[in-house]
Amino acid sequence: MSDVAEHVLAAARRAKSAARVLATATRATKDAALDALADALVAHTDEILEANAEDLERGRENGTSSGLLDRLALTDARIVAIAEALRELAALPDPVGEVVRGSTLPNGLRLRQVRVPMGVVGMIYEARPNVTVDAAGLALKSGNAVVLRGGSAAARSNEVIVGVLGEALAAQGLPADLVQSIDAYGREGAVALMHARGLVDVLVPRGGADLIQTVVRESTVPVVETGVGNCHVYVDASADPAMALPILLNSKTQRVGVCNAAETLLVHADAAPAFLPAALAALAGEGVVLHGDAATAALAPEGVEVVPATDEDWATEYLSLDLAVRVVDDLDAAIEHIRAWSSGHTEAIVTRDLAASERFVAELDSAAVIVNASTRFTDGGQFGLGAEIGISTQKLHARGPMGLAELTTTKWVVHGDGHVRA
Amino acid sequence: MSDVAEHVLAAARRAKSAARVLATATRATKDAALDALADALVAHTDEILEANAEDLERGRENGTSSGLLDRLALTDARIVAIAEALRELAALPDPVGEVVRGSTLPNGLRLRQVRVPMGVVGMIYEARPNVTVDAAGLALKSGNAVVLRGGSAAARSNEVIVGVLGEALAAQGLPADLVQSIDAYGREGAVALMHARGLVDVLVPRGGADLIQTVVRESTVPVVETGVGNCHVYVDASADPAMALPILLNSKTQRVGVCNAAETLLVHADAAPAFLPAALAALAGEGVVLHGDAATAALAPEGVEVVPATDEDWATEYLSLDLAVRVVDDLDAAIEHIRAWSSGHTEAIVTRDLAASERFVAELDSAAVIVNASTRFTDGGQFGLGAEIGISTQKLHARGPMGLAELTTTKWVVHGDGHVRA
């Protein structure tokens, strides 16, 4: 085994030991620690901003895109907001200890299934120092240790933040090893983390499709796949255009670089002549580049350009002001299109037809199916889960927004009085 | 891609299409199909036994162990029992459609999290034709298609059984592709199944530790690790010996080749002098081979042999009439031993001390922790789950017995009235 792998496994072992201490900590202890972490981050603002400035400068020198630099950048106000999110976590109920199921069996055995922490959560993500704090906070609240691989672009920021969090944990009498970074070990360290089966209980990749696919392919640790969202809005024949247009615009333009933004619009052929010209104009007015099929192009008003769409457009998560548009013959064709191209994140239908809404909900197999509302609602905060560590697009363990409960597992606790099996 | 991989992916694609038909089938349809499968198996008993005889003969020629041959062997009575299990599945509630959580959000959005089928379940197992039927039945009831890799030893039996099930499904108006075998494609087919990410939603290996580890290492499809059980019985200082001995004997000897049988006995040093001599004699009387530390050997009565135990004994899931025995200084030492060596399946404590029982339950991180009862209770049937496809020893998705609910995932269904995100 390489030196790097040894170091990463040693970090995971320390995390596992630290997690045992936290597993039986009370909610009061964890909430006090969350508040202390928030205080410490604000108190060390200057130090964090200095480190962040180094990352930003290096990023500019390396020609990093302005979008990435914006994600990377911290300010006084952002640090206050990040700290506030920790205090909000403290205010949420503790998922640990919740009794999920329980019964007394016919033979008198008392059975209960109780939520317990996972143990060690691994996070692999890119250039987002706020995720470092979010992940640490969610892990702490749910009783887990976390091992972070935050990528080289934010390495200095993450190093300082993890140092501040560790000191604050220690000052609260908790192990500093609850929050560790393995950024110092580069890509080789990330690979070692993916192979730390038995020490790391779950790995959550967060970032672009390439990052996520690499983790899925490489990891022997169980992975929860997150975040790729090729989301659809389908405007049914019966849709109220006055409802459909705001939903469409909100789904596409309210925030573009996020996984729950819409990437494809499907319009029933009967609704298209009345709906599409105005919708295409409104989208273009918001700066949306339209990629459409021939039927869509034919309905575009004067001055609105429609780029011919190819299969690649149906497949693409643009994460930008682009939208693929297709006219479909009927609900069946819409369902068929979504089944063929969706990443299984979120699909919305706008309709007044009850049967159409029920078929859309029943026949599509995505994490969230939405009737008459924006795709942008698929979000832990919006769903009332309080916080999220990512949005799962796989079916195992967690599907959709992953909140605190999804960072726990369960344990069966059985009480008998000398029971033996017959 | 090789021809074999193409064939397996084609089978998985057919399974996915078939699963879509089943996903919206009513419970009545599925239960009628389960009864029809049971009838068909009994009606085709002769054909199945003939194929099974071929497998058994080939097994004998290849020098297969008598234990494996016993698992492989079918009889009239076994086929009736297998069919009966299908009828019992029909009598269980349908997990699909259960609303797990739901609420109306402050903005009026109506939210519910609903159980839906996984889609396609892959099973990789060894020489157990009854598992073929169990897996098909559990998948059908939970709305899933199943792709089966049952191993070459049972290939003829499985081929005939899958044929019978497929015909019975078709006669019920359901796709025969809901139950498919890829045994014809050998090991290469099994590897292709492990890589069918996006087509197969979960893979459940069932069998020995080697089989399971291979699947965990190789698979890019999400895996639920099942079945390896290095289970412990800890006899506390305060234990009632009259309760401890029956629990110990039941845990070790009631059935030996199963994952919830005890493999190691830990005895508190204060209890050892009074408990161990009689316990060792009783175990030896049942034919158990004892592997003990020096303190255990010193307490063995005349005529009871104790083989010196090594670390390998603490690590081994014997699945036989062998037991590792160790005297520990206190509860802490027992917990430390179990943390170091357990596979995380089931641990039992026998005690009269409330604080000891609570620490054992809280500090051990296994799928099941049992107070004053046999380890043999960790079982889907015993827990009242009705049936199980395996016992998960991982923390993601399912932990402990996996019943029908664990073969489902959830979907968020959201209803609005034109809601957009602010």
PDB file of C-alpha atoms in Angstrom, chain A residues 133-313:
ATOM      1  CA  VAL A 133     -18.986  23.543   6.545  1.00  0.00           C
ATOM      2  CA  ASP A 134     -22.394  22.203   5.442  1.00  0.00           C
ATOM      3  CA  ALA A 135     -21.080  18.645   5.356  1.00  0.00           C
ATOM      4  CA  ALA A 136     -19.367  18.996   8.713  1.00  0.00           C
ATOM      5  CA  GLY A 137     -22.532  20.403  10.272  1.00  0.00           C
ATOM      6  CA  LEU A 138     -24.882  17.787   8.815  1.00  0.00           C
ATOM      7  CA  ALA A 139     -22.512  15.013   9.856  1.00  0.00           C
ATOM      8  CA  LEU A 140     -22.165  16.373  13.384  1.00  0.00           C
ATOM      9  CA  LYS A 141     -25.912  16.760  13.853  1.00  0.00           C
ATOM     10  CA  SER A 142     -26.545  13.213  12.608  1.00  0.00           C
ATOM     11  CA  GLY A 143     -23.798  11.777  14.841  1.00  0.00           C
ATOM     12  CA  ASN A 144     -21.288  11.018  12.100  1.00  0.00           C
ATOM     13  CA  ALA A 145     -17.637  11.775  11.487  1.00  0.00           C
ATOM     14  CA  VAL A 146     -16.798  13.157   8.069  1.00  0.00           C
ATOM     15  CA  VAL A 147     -13.735  12.790   5.848  1.00  0.00           C
ATOM     16  CA  LEU A 148     -13.617  15.550   3.259  1.00  0.00           C
ATOM     17  CA  ARG A 149     -11.948  15.704  -0.125  1.00  0.00           C
ATOM     18  CA  GLY A 150     -12.720  19.195  -1.364  1.00  0.00           C
ATOM     19  CA  GLY A 151     -10.463  19.499  -4.394  1.00  0.00           C
ATOM     20  CA  SER A 152      -7.313  21.456  -5.018  1.00  0.00           C
ATOM     21  CA  ALA A 153      -9.021  24.690  -6.127  1.00  0.00           C
ATOM     22  CA  ALA A 154     -10.268  25.356  -2.585  1.00  0.00           C
ATOM     23  CA  ALA A 155      -7.444  23.602  -0.757  1.00  0.00           C
ATOM     24  CA  ARG A 156      -6.217  26.556   1.324  1.00  0.00           C
ATOM     25  CA  SER A 157      -9.726  27.699   2.268  1.00  0.00           C
ATOM     26  CA  ASN A 158     -10.714  24.176   3.283  1.00  0.00           C
ATOM     27  CA  GLU A 159      -7.497  23.670   5.236  1.00  0.00           C
ATOM     28  CA  VAL A 160      -8.111  26.758   7.349  1.00  0.00           C
ATOM     29  CA  ILE A 161     -11.840  26.025   7.774  1.00  0.00           C
ATOM     30  CA  VAL A 162     -11.205  22.428   8.857  1.00  0.00           C
ATOM     31  CA  GLY A 163      -8.570  23.704  11.302  1.00  0.00           C
ATOM     32  CA  VAL A 164     -11.015  26.196  12.811  1.00  0.00           C
ATOM     33  CA  LEU A 165     -13.760  23.541  13.087  1.00  0.00           C
ATOM     34  CA  GLY A 166     -11.381  21.030  14.687  1.00  0.00           C
ATOM     35  CA  GLU A 167     -10.227  23.514  17.334  1.00  0.00           C
ATOM     36  CA  ALA A 168     -13.806  24.469  18.113  1.00  0.00           C
ATOM     37  CA  LEU A 169     -14.803  20.793  18.457  1.00  0.00           C
ATOM     38  CA  ALA A 170     -11.881  20.144  20.795  1.00  0.00           C
ATOM     39  CA  ALA A 171     -12.840  23.173  22.892  1.00  0.00           C
ATOM     40  CA  GLN A 172     -16.293  21.566  23.266  1.00  0.00           C
ATOM     41  CA  GLY A 173     -14.719  18.337  24.500  1.00  0.00           C
ATOM     42  CA  LEU A 174     -15.377  16.509  21.213  1.00  0.00           C
ATOM     43  CA  PRO A 175     -12.723  14.842  19.032  1.00  0.00           C
ATOM     44  CA  ALA A 176     -11.219  17.162  16.415  1.00  0.00           C
ATOM     45  CA  ASP A 177     -11.007  14.047  14.193  1.00  0.00           C
ATOM     46  CA  LEU A 178     -14.776  14.269  13.618  1.00  0.00           C
ATOM     47  CA  VAL A 179     -13.977  16.619  10.723  1.00  0.00           C
ATOM     48  CA  GLN A 180     -10.899  15.817   8.649  1.00  0.00           C
ATOM     49  CA  SER A 181      -9.668  16.877   5.232  1.00  0.00           C
ATOM     50  CA  ILE A 182      -7.590  14.660   2.962  1.00  0.00           C
ATOM     51  CA  ASP A 183      -6.981  17.401   0.397  1.00  0.00           C
ATOM     52  CA  ALA A 184      -3.251  17.201   1.114  1.00  0.00           C
ATOM     53  CA  TYR A 185      -3.181  13.739  -0.506  1.00  0.00           C
ATOM     54  CA  GLY A 186      -4.513  14.845  -3.897  1.00  0.00           C
ATOM     55  CA  ARG A 187      -6.230  12.517  -6.344  1.00  0.00           C
ATOM     56  CA  GLU A 188      -4.460   9.485  -4.957  1.00  0.00           C
ATOM     57  CA  GLY A 189      -5.999  10.315  -1.588  1.00  0.00           C
ATOM     58  CA  ALA A 190      -9.458  10.510  -3.144  1.00  0.00           C
ATOM     59  CA  VAL A 191      -8.959   7.057  -4.677  1.00  0.00           C
ATOM     60  CA  ALA A 192      -7.835   5.663  -1.308  1.00  0.00           C
ATOM     61  CA  LEU A 193     -10.993   7.096   0.262  1.00  0.00           C
ATOM     62  CA  MET A 194     -13.115   5.357  -2.380  1.00  0.00           C
ATOM     63  CA  HIS A 195     -11.497   2.044  -1.408  1.00  0.00           C
ATOM     64  CA  ALA A 196     -11.774   2.446   2.373  1.00  0.00           C
ATOM     65  CA  ARG A 197     -14.607  -0.081   2.616  1.00  0.00           C
ATOM     66  CA  GLY A 198     -15.236  -1.094   6.212  1.00  0.00           C
ATOM     67  CA  LEU A 199     -13.912   2.233   7.495  1.00  0.00           C
ATOM     68  CA  VAL A 200     -16.065   4.636   5.481  1.00  0.00           C
ATOM     69  CA  ASP A 201     -19.773   3.778   5.558  1.00  0.00           C
ATOM     70  CA  VAL A 202     -21.027   5.934   2.728  1.00  0.00           C
ATOM     71  CA  LEU A 203     -19.460   8.185   0.126  1.00  0.00           C
ATOM     72  CA  VAL A 204     -21.352  11.185  -1.259  1.00  0.00           C
ATOM     73  CA  PRO A 205     -19.875  12.768  -4.378  1.00  0.00           C
ATOM     74  CA  ARG A 206     -21.090  16.279  -5.141  1.00  0.00           C
ATOM     75  CA  GLY A 207     -20.190  18.085  -8.317  1.00  0.00           C
ATOM     76  CA  GLY A 208     -20.254  17.622 -12.059  1.00  0.00           C
ATOM     77  CA  ALA A 209     -21.327  14.486 -13.880  1.00  0.00           C
ATOM     78  CA  ASP A 210     -17.708  13.432 -14.514  1.00  0.00           C
ATOM     79  CA  LEU A 211     -16.762  13.585 -10.859  1.00  0.00           C
ATOM     80  CA  ILE A 212     -19.845  11.617  -9.858  1.00  0.00           C
ATOM     81  CA  GLN A 213     -19.367   8.934 -12.517  1.00  0.00           C
ATOM     82  CA  THR A 214     -15.728   8.489 -11.529  1.00  0.00           C
ATOM     83  CA  VAL A 215     -16.710   7.924  -7.905  1.00  0.00           C
ATOM     84  CA  VAL A 216     -19.503   5.521  -8.866  1.00  0.00           C
ATOM     85  CA  ARG A 217     -17.164   3.492 -11.077  1.00  0.00           C
ATOM     86  CA  GLU A 218     -14.159   3.473  -8.792  1.00  0.00           C
ATOM     87  CA  SER A 219     -15.588   3.202  -5.297  1.00  0.00           C
ATOM     88  CA  THR A 220     -15.974  -0.001  -3.310  1.00  0.00           C
ATOM     89  CA  VAL A 221     -17.451   2.046  -0.457  1.00  0.00           C
ATOM     90  CA  PRO A 222     -21.244   2.321  -0.920  1.00  0.00           C
ATOM     91  CA  VAL A 223     -21.995   5.517  -2.864  1.00  0.00           C
ATOM     92  CA  VAL A 224     -25.059   7.710  -2.996  1.00  0.00           C
ATOM     93  CA  GLU A 225     -25.144   9.213  -6.461  1.00  0.00           C
ATOM     94  CA  THR A 226     -26.250  12.829  -6.362  1.00  0.00           C
ATOM     95  CA  GLY A 227     -27.124  15.763  -8.349  1.00  0.00           C
ATOM     96  CA  VAL A 228     -27.255  15.226 -12.094  1.00  0.00           C
ATOM     97  CA  GLY A 229     -30.584  16.746 -13.071  1.00  0.00           C
ATOM     98  CA  ASN A 230     -31.876  16.598 -16.623  1.00  0.00           C
ATOM     99  CA  CYS A 231     -35.315  17.838 -15.539  1.00  0.00           C
ATOM    100  CA  HIS A 232     -38.398  18.198 -17.746  1.00  0.00           C
ATOM    101  CA  VAL A 233     -41.439  20.443 -17.830  1.00  0.00           C
ATOM    102  CA  TYR A 234     -44.343  18.982 -19.796  1.00  0.00           C
ATOM    103  CA  VAL A 235     -47.177  21.297 -20.822  1.00  0.00           C
ATOM    104  CA  ASP A 236     -50.242  19.135 -21.370  1.00  0.00           C
ATOM    105  CA  ALA A 237     -53.029  19.773 -23.894  1.00  0.00           C
ATOM    106  CA  SER A 238     -55.282  20.885 -21.055  1.00  0.00           C
ATOM    107  CA  ALA A 239     -52.745  23.176 -19.353  1.00  0.00           C
ATOM    108  CA  ASP A 240     -53.736  26.686 -18.395  1.00  0.00           C
ATOM    109  CA  PRO A 241     -51.212  28.796 -20.334  1.00  0.00           C
ATOM    110  CA  ALA A 242     -51.339  31.431 -17.606  1.00  0.00           C
ATOM    111  CA  MET A 243     -50.118  28.789 -15.139  1.00  0.00           C
ATOM    112  CA  ALA A 244     -47.747  27.020 -17.519  1.00  0.00           C
ATOM    113  CA  LEU A 245     -45.669  30.040 -18.465  1.00  0.00           C
ATOM    114  CA  PRO A 246     -44.663  31.162 -14.929  1.00  0.00           C
ATOM    115  CA  ILE A 247     -43.887  27.540 -13.988  1.00  0.00           C
ATOM    116  CA  LEU A 248     -41.751  27.138 -17.094  1.00  0.00           C
ATOM    117  CA  LEU A 249     -39.880  30.421 -16.601  1.00  0.00           C
ATOM    118  CA  ASN A 250     -39.310  29.695 -12.916  1.00  0.00           C
ATOM    119  CA  SER A 251     -38.120  26.152 -13.642  1.00  0.00           C
ATOM    120  CA  LYS A 252     -35.641  27.363 -16.270  1.00  0.00           C
ATOM    121  CA  THR A 253     -34.474  30.808 -15.186  1.00  0.00           C
ATOM    122  CA  GLN A 254     -34.946  31.307 -11.432  1.00  0.00           C
ATOM    123  CA  ARG A 255     -31.467  29.842 -10.984  1.00  0.00           C
ATOM    124  CA  VAL A 256     -29.699  28.151 -13.867  1.00  0.00           C
ATOM    125  CA  GLY A 257     -26.634  26.362 -12.505  1.00  0.00           C
ATOM    126  CA  VAL A 258     -28.550  23.979 -10.237  1.00  0.00           C
ATOM    127  CA  CYS A 259     -29.657  20.388 -10.621  1.00  0.00           C
ATOM    128  CA  ASN A 260     -33.393  21.092 -10.199  1.00  0.00           C
ATOM    129  CA  ALA A 261     -33.533  23.646 -13.037  1.00  0.00           C
ATOM    130  CA  ALA A 262     -35.469  22.508 -16.123  1.00  0.00           C
ATOM    131  CA  GLU A 263     -33.422  21.545 -19.175  1.00  0.00           C
ATOM    132  CA  THR A 264     -36.156  20.368 -21.571  1.00  0.00           C
ATOM    133  CA  LEU A 265     -39.659  21.633 -22.324  1.00  0.00           C
ATOM    134  CA  LEU A 266     -42.149  19.217 -23.859  1.00  0.00           C
ATOM    135  CA  VAL A 267     -45.390  20.633 -25.236  1.00  0.00           C
ATOM    136  CA  HIS A 268     -48.467  18.647 -26.289  1.00  0.00           C
ATOM    137  CA  ALA A 269     -49.139  19.229 -30.005  1.00  0.00           C
ATOM    138  CA  ASP A 270     -52.655  20.506 -29.222  1.00  0.00           C
ATOM    139  CA  ALA A 271     -51.284  23.123 -26.806  1.00  0.00           C
ATOM    140  CA  ALA A 272     -48.311  24.135 -28.915  1.00  0.00           C
ATOM    141  CA  PRO A 273     -49.912  26.624 -31.351  1.00  0.00           C
ATOM    142  CA  ALA A 274     -51.433  28.691 -28.536  1.00  0.00           C
ATOM    143  CA  PHE A 275     -48.660  28.258 -25.970  1.00  0.00           C
ATOM    144  CA  LEU A 276     -45.324  28.025 -27.709  1.00  0.00           C
ATOM    145  CA  PRO A 277     -45.054  31.360 -29.592  1.00  0.00           C
ATOM    146  CA  ALA A 278     -45.562  33.397 -26.422  1.00  0.00           C
ATOM    147  CA  ALA A 279     -43.481  30.982 -24.322  1.00  0.00           C
ATOM    148  CA  LEU A 280     -40.558  31.031 -26.756  1.00  0.00           C
ATOM    149  CA  ALA A 281     -40.675  34.830 -26.870  1.00  0.00           C
ATOM    150  CA  ALA A 282     -40.748  35.063 -23.081  1.00  0.00           C
ATOM    151  CA  LEU A 283     -37.850  32.617 -22.749  1.00  0.00           C
ATOM    152  CA  ALA A 284     -35.832  34.472 -25.365  1.00  0.00           C
ATOM    153  CA  GLY A 285     -36.643  37.694 -23.521  1.00  0.00           C
ATOM    154  CA  GLU A 286     -34.997  36.182 -20.442  1.00  0.00           C
ATOM    155  CA  GLY A 287     -31.913  35.396 -22.497  1.00  0.00           C
ATOM    156  CA  VAL A 288     -32.632  31.676 -22.916  1.00  0.00           C
ATOM    157  CA  VAL A 289     -31.043  30.024 -25.964  1.00  0.00           C
ATOM    158  CA  LEU A 290     -33.653  27.711 -27.487  1.00  0.00           C
ATOM    159  CA  HIS A 291     -32.779  24.322 -29.005  1.00  0.00           C
ATOM    160  CA  GLY A 292     -35.905  23.001 -30.659  1.00  0.00           C
ATOM    161  CA  ASP A 293     -37.300  20.375 -33.014  1.00  0.00           C
ATOM    162  CA  ALA A 294     -38.836  21.364 -36.355  1.00  0.00           C
ATOM    163  CA  ALA A 295     -42.345  21.784 -34.940  1.00  0.00           C
ATOM    164  CA  THR A 296     -41.006  24.165 -32.323  1.00  0.00           C
ATOM    165  CA  ALA A 297     -39.002  26.165 -34.863  1.00  0.00           C
ATOM    166  CA  ALA A 298     -42.126  26.502 -37.015  1.00  0.00           C
ATOM    167  CA  LEU A 299     -43.966  28.133 -34.108  1.00  0.00           C
ATOM    168  CA  ALA A 300     -41.201  30.567 -33.156  1.00  0.00           C
ATOM    169  CA  PRO A 301     -42.282  34.191 -33.572  1.00  0.00           C
ATOM    170  CA  GLU A 302     -40.403  36.634 -35.747  1.00  0.00           C
ATOM    171  CA  GLY A 303     -36.993  37.432 -34.293  1.00  0.00           C
ATOM    172  CA  VAL A 304     -36.825  34.430 -31.913  1.00  0.00           C
ATOM    173  CA  GLU A 305     -34.105  32.039 -32.986  1.00  0.00           C
ATOM    174  CA  VAL A 306     -34.464  28.284 -32.481  1.00  0.00           C
ATOM    175  CA  VAL A 307     -31.278  26.231 -32.887  1.00  0.00           C
ATOM    176  CA  PRO A 308     -32.086  22.789 -34.330  1.00  0.00           C
ATOM    177  CA  ALA A 309     -32.057  20.252 -31.487  1.00  0.00           C
ATOM    178  CA  THR A 310     -30.260  16.907 -31.706  1.00  0.00           C
ATOM    179  CA  ASP A 311     -30.325  13.877 -29.435  1.00  0.00           C
ATOM    180  CA  GLU A 312     -27.457  15.484 -27.571  1.00  0.00           C
ATOM    181  CA  ASP A 313     -29.768  18.313 -26.540  1.00  0.00           C
TER     182      ASP A 313
END
